[in-house]
C-alpha positions as a Python dict, from the first residue, in 0.01 Angstrom:
ca = {
    (1, 'M'): (0, 0, 0),
    (2, 'A'): (-13, 36, -408),
    (3, 'A'): (103, 396, -550),
    (4, 'P'): (-118, 753, -490),
    (5, 'Y'): (-408, 839, -709),
    (6, 'A'): (-245, 1137, -788),
    (7, 'T'): (158, 1253, -868),
    (8, 'R'): (331, 1532, -750),
    (9, 'A'): (271, 1709, -1116),
    (10, 'D'): (-126, 1657, -1066),
    (11, 'L'): (-89, 1854, -694),
    (12, 'L'): (182, 2077, -845),
    (13, 'A'): (-76, 2162, -1145),
    (14, 'A'): (-331, 2252, -941),
    (15, 'L'): (-168, 2448, -642),
    (16, 'S'): (-22, 2648, -945),
    (17, 'Q'): (-266, 2951, -931),
    (18, 'D'): (-333, 2817, -501),
    (19, 'S'): (-132, 3106, -309),
    (20, 'Q'): (-237, 2990, -23),
    (21, 'A'): (-66, 2655, -8),
    (22, 'R'): (165, 2605, 238),
    (23, 'L'): (438, 2531, 16),
    (24, 'T'): (705, 2798, 85),
    (25, 'T'): (1030, 2699, 220),
    (26, 'D'): (1236, 2804, 515),
    (27, 'T'): (1561, 2972, 461),
    (28, 'T'): (1675, 2978, 740),
    (29, 'R'): (1664, 2600, 778),
    (30, 'R'): (1939, 2303, 699),
    (31, 'F'): (1850, 1994, 564),
    (32, 'V'): (2036, 1731, 564),
    (33, 'V'): (2116, 1549, 233),
    (34, 'G'): (2384, 1265, 312),
    (35, 'S'): (2736, 1209, 493),
    (36, 'G'): (3031, 1291, 301),
    (37, 'D'): (3274, 948, 257),
    (38, 'G'): (3537, 1131, 114),
    (39, 'L'): (3496, 1021, -255),
    (40, 'E'): (3122, 1157, -380),
    (41, 'T'): (3089, 1508, -469),
    (42, 'T'): (2722, 1545, -522),
    (43, 'F'): (2407, 1523, -300),
    (44, 'T'): (2045, 1450, -371),
    (45, 'T'): (1821, 1729, -207),
    (46, 'P'): (1434, 1630, -124),
    (47, 'F'): (1366, 2022, -384),
    (48, 'L'): (1209, 2114, -692),
    (49, 'E'): (1245, 2427, -858),
    (50, 'V'): (1560, 2537, -666),
    (51, 'T'): (1721, 2917, -768),
    (52, 'S'): (1970, 2981, -517),
    (53, 'I'): (2166, 2676, -280),
    (54, 'K'): (2419, 2717, -11),
    (55, 'G'): (2599, 2400, 72),
    (56, 'Y'): (2761, 2332, 479),
    (57, 'V'): (2996, 2022, 594),
    (58, 'D'): (2925, 2011, 987),
    (59, 'G'): (2734, 2337, 1017),
    (60, 'T'): (3015, 2542, 857),
    (61, 'Q'): (2933, 2692, 546),
    (62, 'V'): (3114, 2607, 216),
    (63, 'T'): (3221, 2907, -7),
    (64, 'T'): (3580, 2869, -156),
    (65, 'P'): (3434, 2732, -401),
    (66, 'A'): (3096, 2742, -330),
    (67, 'P'): (2894, 2425, -475),
    (68, 'T'): (2691, 2488, -736),
    (69, 'L'): (2338, 2331, -811),
    (70, 'S'): (2237, 2073, -1087),
    (71, 'R'): (1867, 2130, -1108),
    (72, 'G'): (1638, 1825, -1171),
    (73, 'T'): (1925, 1579, -1216),
    (74, 'G'): (1850, 1355, -894),
    (75, 'T'): (1649, 1095, -768),
    (76, 'D'): (1255, 1140, -907),
    (77, 'G'): (1339, 1500, -1111),
    (78, 'R'): (1533, 1641, -705),
    (79, 'D'): (1777, 1912, -724),
    (80, 'E'): (2139, 1769, -669),
    (81, 'I'): (2428, 2028, -487),
    (82, 'V'): (2757, 1964, -635),
    (83, 'F'): (3066, 2038, -444),
    (84, 'S'): (3385, 2086, -606),
    (85, 'A'): (3534, 1882, -333),
    (86, 'A'): (3403, 1584, -184),
    (87, 'P'): (3346, 1608, 197),
    (88, 'A'): (3544, 1390, 460),
    (89, 'G'): (3407, 1079, 519),
    (90, 'G'): (3177, 1084, 864),
    (91, 'T'): (3064, 1491, 838),
    (92, 'T'): (2717, 1583, 798),
    (93, 'V'): (2644, 1735, 454),
    (94, 'S'): (2312, 1993, 452),
    (95, 'V'): (2220, 2269, 229),
    (96, 'T'): (2008, 2594, 280),
    (97, 'V'): (1728, 2687, -5),
    (98, 'D'): (1558, 2987, -105),
    (99, 'A'): (1177, 2991, -25),
    (100, 'G'): (1022, 2942, -357),
    (101, 'A'): (1177, 2602, -379),
    (102, 'I'): (931, 2299, -296),
    (103, 'N'): (952, 1996, -106),
    (104, 'A'): (912, 1735, -292),
    (105, 'D'): (958, 1502, 38),
    (106, 'V'): (654, 1686, 138),
    (107, 'L'): (414, 1695, -250),
    (108, 'D'): (479, 1261, -239),
    (109, 'A'): (444, 1218, 126),
    (110, 'V'): (70, 1409, 120),
    (111, 'L'): (-25, 1231, -186),
    (112, 'V'): (32, 870, -15),
    (113, 'A'): (-129, 959, 355),
    (114, 'V'): (-418, 1091, 103),
    (115, 'S'): (-434, 830, -62),
    (116, 'A'): (-415, 558, 184),
    (117, 'E'): (-712, 815, 301),
    (118, 'I'): (-900, 706, 30),
    (119, 'D'): (-824, 320, 19),
    (120, 'G'): (-972, 316, 378),
    (121, 'Y'): (-1305, 455, 234),
    (122, 'L'): (-1300, 206, -79),
    (123, 'H'): (-1163, -103, 81),
    (124, 'A'): (-1452, -272, -118),
    (125, 'Y'): (-1288, -198, -424),
    (126, 'L'): (-931, -281, -395),
    (127, 'P'): (-733, -335, -560),
    (128, 'V'): (-846, -3, -792),
    (129, 'T'): (-791, -80, -1182),
    (130, 'D'): (-1091, 78, -1404),
    (131, 'A'): (-996, 360, -1580),
    (132, 'A'): (-1313, 596, -1522),
    (133, 'L'): (-1266, 555, -1130),
    (134, 'L'): (-923, 622, -1145),
    (135, 'A'): (-958, 963, -1332),
    (136, 'T'): (-1218, 1079, -1058),
    (137, 'L'): (-991, 946, -790),
    (138, 'K'): (-728, 1183, -903),
    (139, 'G'): (-895, 1490, -846),
    (140, 'K'): (-1040, 1398, -494),
    (141, 'A'): (-663, 1309, -420),
    (142, 'V'): (-548, 1634, -526),
    (143, 'L'): (-830, 1846, -358),
    (144, 'L'): (-796, 1614, 4),
    (145, 'A'): (-359, 1660, -40),
    (146, 'K'): (-457, 2022, -112),
    (147, 'V'): (-617, 2094, 208),
    (148, 'R'): (-418, 1948, 394),
    (149, 'L'): (-115, 2136, 272),
    (150, 'R'): (-301, 2448, 330),
    (151, 'G'): (-408, 2348, 663),
    (152, 'R'): (-16, 2418, 782),
    (153, 'R'): (-125, 2767, 759),
    (154, 'N'): (-399, 2937, 1000),
    (155, 'L'): (-688, 3058, 773),
    (156, 'D'): (-924, 3298, 943),
    (157, 'V'): (-1206, 3355, 631),
    (158, 'V'): (-1409, 3068, 564),
    (159, 'D'): (-1239, 2878, 300),
    (160, 'P'): (-1420, 2784, -20),
    (161, 'V'): (-1152, 2430, -74),
    (162, 'E'): (-1250, 2324, 255),
    (163, 'L'): (-1602, 2322, 134),
    (164, 'E'): (-1526, 2111, -191),
    (165, 'Y'): (-1314, 1913, 93),
    (166, 'R'): (-1651, 1825, 288),
    (167, 'T'): (-1789, 1743, -22),
    (168, 'A'): (-1550, 1490, -102),
    (169, 'V'): (-1497, 1312, 152),
    (170, 'R'): (-1914, 1295, 181),
    (171, 'W'): (-1907, 1124, -125),
    (172, 'L'): (-1590, 868, -25),
    (173, 'E'): (-1830, 786, 283),
    (174, 'G'): (-2145, 718, 136),
    (175, 'V'): (-1955, 466, -133),
    (176, 'G'): (-1747, 307, 230),
    (177, 'K'): (-2147, 281, 385),
    (178, 'G'): (-2273, 176, 46),
    (179, 'D'): (-2490, 486, -14),
    (180, 'I'): (-2317, 463, -318),
    (181, 'V'): (-2226, 212, -601),
    (182, 'L'): (-1965, 231, -804),
    (183, 'H'): (-2022, 40, -1122),
    (184, 'L'): (-1659, -28, -1270),
    (185, 'S'): (-1674, -14, -1651),
    (186, 'D'): (-1421, 165, -1845),
    (187, 'T'): (-1680, 222, -2114),
    (188, 'D'): (-1991, 361, -1857),
    (189, 'P'): (-1948, 713, -1840),
    (190, 'E'): (-2191, 706, -1584),
    (191, 'I'): (-1957, 530, -1290),
    (192, 'E'): (-2173, 710, -998),
    (193, 'A'): (-2499, 535, -905),
    (194, 'E'): (-2691, 648, -555),
    (195, 'G'): (-2800, 291, -408),
    (196, 'L'): (-3004, 373, -130),
    (197, 'S'): (-2929, 171, 197),
    (198, 'G'): (-3039, 281, 592),
    (199, 'S'): (-3284, 570, 645),
    (200, 'E'): (-3086, 840, 606),
    (201, 'P'): (-3126, 1016, 203),
    (202, 'P'): (-2889, 1039, -59),
    (203, 'V'): (-2589, 1274, -56),
    (204, 'F'): (-2582, 1300, -395),
    (205, 'G'): (-2904, 1310, -534),
    (206, 'P'): (-3057, 1450, -875),
    (207, 'P'): (-3189, 1831, -902),
    (208, 'N'): (-3463, 1899, -641),
    (209, 'D'): (-3507, 1551, -486),
    (210, 'P'): (-3679, 1666, -204),
    (211, 'T'): (-3493, 1297, 17),
    (212, 'G'): (-3209, 1442, -141),
    (213, 'D'): (-2950, 1703, 79),
    (214, 'W'): (-2952, 2037, -148),
}
């Protein structure tokens, strides 16, 4: 599929003010980062912003000397762990990290998933190349991703983000059904217009429109 409509940086910027996003990493879980070959000492982790890391070879923690952390030097900015001696061939190399470490693989997978969901509504407009529409879809992709991440925890109160999510989905459904027509033009500031179809009132009508859902 095409690239996600939002980047990991876009999502992290939105979540930085969102204490309820379930990004906390289990400090007791060992994450496999590769296999030893007797030569390689550096392994890329799935994490960003690690502050504390421990390395294991076949489940045994390496402590003499302990591996070191290399921040942001791995694939796509991921953090790496560096062993002083290369793990033996055929061994399993794994790590544990602090609770504040962010799993980039989780964020990337969520962004791919929500972008595919959006494509399901916009099939008549694919591939999307219009700059104004891409900017609109970036915000909606971030919102949908935030909801999916927050869905990893149970919330016992009404979540205002859920209301935003429902509004975004209704917009996408309107586009998918043809009730909302997208005028694709980089120079046109109004990329959304209401096109009525069927017998249902428009989801997004002008204020005080008696036929709108307000």
